[in-house]
C-alpha positions as a printed NumPy array, in Angstrom:
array([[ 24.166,  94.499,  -8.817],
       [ 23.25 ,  92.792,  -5.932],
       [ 20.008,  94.464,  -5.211],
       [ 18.957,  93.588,  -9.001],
       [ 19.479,  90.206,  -8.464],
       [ 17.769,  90.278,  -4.838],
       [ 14.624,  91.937,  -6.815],
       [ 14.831,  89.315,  -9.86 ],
       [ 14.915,  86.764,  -7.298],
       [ 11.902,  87.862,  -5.066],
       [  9.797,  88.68 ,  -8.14 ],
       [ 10.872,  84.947,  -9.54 ],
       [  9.49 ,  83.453,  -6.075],
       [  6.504,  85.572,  -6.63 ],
       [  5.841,  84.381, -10.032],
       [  6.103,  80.81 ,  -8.892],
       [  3.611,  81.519,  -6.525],
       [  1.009,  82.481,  -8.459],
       [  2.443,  79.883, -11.391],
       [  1.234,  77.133,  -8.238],
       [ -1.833,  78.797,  -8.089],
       [ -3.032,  79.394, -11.624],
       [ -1.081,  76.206, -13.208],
       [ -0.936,  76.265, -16.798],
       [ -2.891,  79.23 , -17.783],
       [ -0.296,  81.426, -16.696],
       [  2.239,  79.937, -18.448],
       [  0.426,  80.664, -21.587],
       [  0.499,  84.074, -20.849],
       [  4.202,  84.397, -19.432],
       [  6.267,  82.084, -21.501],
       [  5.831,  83.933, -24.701],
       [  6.725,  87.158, -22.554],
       [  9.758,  85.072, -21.616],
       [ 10.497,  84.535, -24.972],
       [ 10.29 ,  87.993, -26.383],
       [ 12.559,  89.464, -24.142],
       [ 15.096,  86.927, -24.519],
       [ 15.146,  87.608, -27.99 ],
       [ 14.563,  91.267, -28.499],
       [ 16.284,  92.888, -25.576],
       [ 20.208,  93.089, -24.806],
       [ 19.918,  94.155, -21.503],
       [ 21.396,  91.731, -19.199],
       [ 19.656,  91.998, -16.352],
       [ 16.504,  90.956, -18.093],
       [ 18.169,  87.993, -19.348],
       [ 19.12 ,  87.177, -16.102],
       [ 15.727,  88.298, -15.014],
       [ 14.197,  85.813, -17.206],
       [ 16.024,  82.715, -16.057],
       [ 15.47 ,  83.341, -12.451],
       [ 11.813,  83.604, -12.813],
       [ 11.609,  80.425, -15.292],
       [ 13.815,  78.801, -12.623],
       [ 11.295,  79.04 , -10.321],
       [  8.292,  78.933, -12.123],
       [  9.365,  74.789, -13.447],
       [ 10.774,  74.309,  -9.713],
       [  6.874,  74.839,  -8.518],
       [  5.405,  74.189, -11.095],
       [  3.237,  70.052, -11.243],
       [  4.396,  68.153, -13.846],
       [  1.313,  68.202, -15.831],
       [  1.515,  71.654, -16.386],
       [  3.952,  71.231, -18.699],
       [  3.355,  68.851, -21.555],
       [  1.594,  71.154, -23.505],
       [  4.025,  73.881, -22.667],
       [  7.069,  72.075, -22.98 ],
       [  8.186,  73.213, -26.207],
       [  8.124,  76.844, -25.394],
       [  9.927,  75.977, -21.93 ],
       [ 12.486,  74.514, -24.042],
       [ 12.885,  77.212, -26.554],
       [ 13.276,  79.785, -23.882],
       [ 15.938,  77.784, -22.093],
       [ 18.017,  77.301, -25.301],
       [ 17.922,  80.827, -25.934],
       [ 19.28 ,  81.869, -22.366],
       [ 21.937,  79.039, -22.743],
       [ 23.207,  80.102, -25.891],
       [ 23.733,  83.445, -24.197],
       [ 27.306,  85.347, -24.566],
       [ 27.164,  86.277, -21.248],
       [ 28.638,  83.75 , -18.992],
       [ 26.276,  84.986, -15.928],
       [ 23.227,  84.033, -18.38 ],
       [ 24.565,  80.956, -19.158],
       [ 24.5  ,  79.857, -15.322],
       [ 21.206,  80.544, -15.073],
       [ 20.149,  79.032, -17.717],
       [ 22.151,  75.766, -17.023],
       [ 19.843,  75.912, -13.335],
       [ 16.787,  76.302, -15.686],
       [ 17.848,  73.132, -17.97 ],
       [ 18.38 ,  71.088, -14.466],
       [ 15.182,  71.853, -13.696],
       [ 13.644,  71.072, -16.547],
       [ 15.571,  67.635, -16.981],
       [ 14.304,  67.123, -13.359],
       [ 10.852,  67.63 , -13.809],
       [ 10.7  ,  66.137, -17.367],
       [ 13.32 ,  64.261, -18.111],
       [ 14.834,  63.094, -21.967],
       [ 12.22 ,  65.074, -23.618],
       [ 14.156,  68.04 , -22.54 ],
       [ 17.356,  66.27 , -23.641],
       [ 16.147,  65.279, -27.085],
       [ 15.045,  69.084, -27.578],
       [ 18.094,  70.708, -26.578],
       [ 20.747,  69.072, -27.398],
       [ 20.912,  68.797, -30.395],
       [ 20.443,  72.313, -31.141],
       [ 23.221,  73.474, -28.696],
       [ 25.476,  70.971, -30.625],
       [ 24.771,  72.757, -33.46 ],
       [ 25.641,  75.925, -32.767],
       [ 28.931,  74.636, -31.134],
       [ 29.875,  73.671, -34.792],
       [ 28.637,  76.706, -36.151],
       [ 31.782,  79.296, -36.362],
       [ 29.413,  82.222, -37.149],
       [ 27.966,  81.362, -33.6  ],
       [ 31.477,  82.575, -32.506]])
């Protein structure tokens, strides 16, 4: 377990790098990668996976790099932090203080609300 997450972590670092170098254009072509996997896989360690390397790709990442992407940043995180697994959740909540960091209320104003939600939801349960 602990050499998965020393691998997620290095190839998060990794993918920061090169998120520093290429800026936005790779985030077009890694959010939606993000994304999928979050949704259609239930292995853990990808979910995990995931939030690492987001985690680091919005820690390195300039602020302008992420208005138009912000959305998609957003719907990733909610994703991961509506996760079951507790682990997923974590990493997630390091992803949303990221975000907040680098963008502030916006990131509020699109998560929130949503999360709320799905507190009151019982089927969510």
């Amino acid at each position: 377990a602990s050499d998965d997450l020393d691998a997620q972590q290095t190839a998060g670092r990794c993918l920061a790098e090169l998120s520093s170098k290429l800026g936005e254009s790779i985030l077009k072509q890694v959010l939606p990668l993000f994304e999928d996997q979050l949704m259609r896989s239930s292995d853990l360690n990808i979910h995990r996976g995931v939030c690492i390397g987001l985690n680091e790709v919005i820690s390195n990442l300039a602020k302008e790099n992420f208005s138009g992407n912000l959305l998609k940043l957003v719907t990733i995180n909610r994703i991961a932090l509506c996760s079951d697994d507790t682990s997923v959740q974590e990493l997630a909540a390091e992803c949303f203080q990221s975000l907040y960091s680098q963008m502030g209320t916006d990131v509020l104003d699109n998560i929130v609300p949503s999360l709320l939600a799905q507190i009151g939801d019982p089927a969510t349960h």
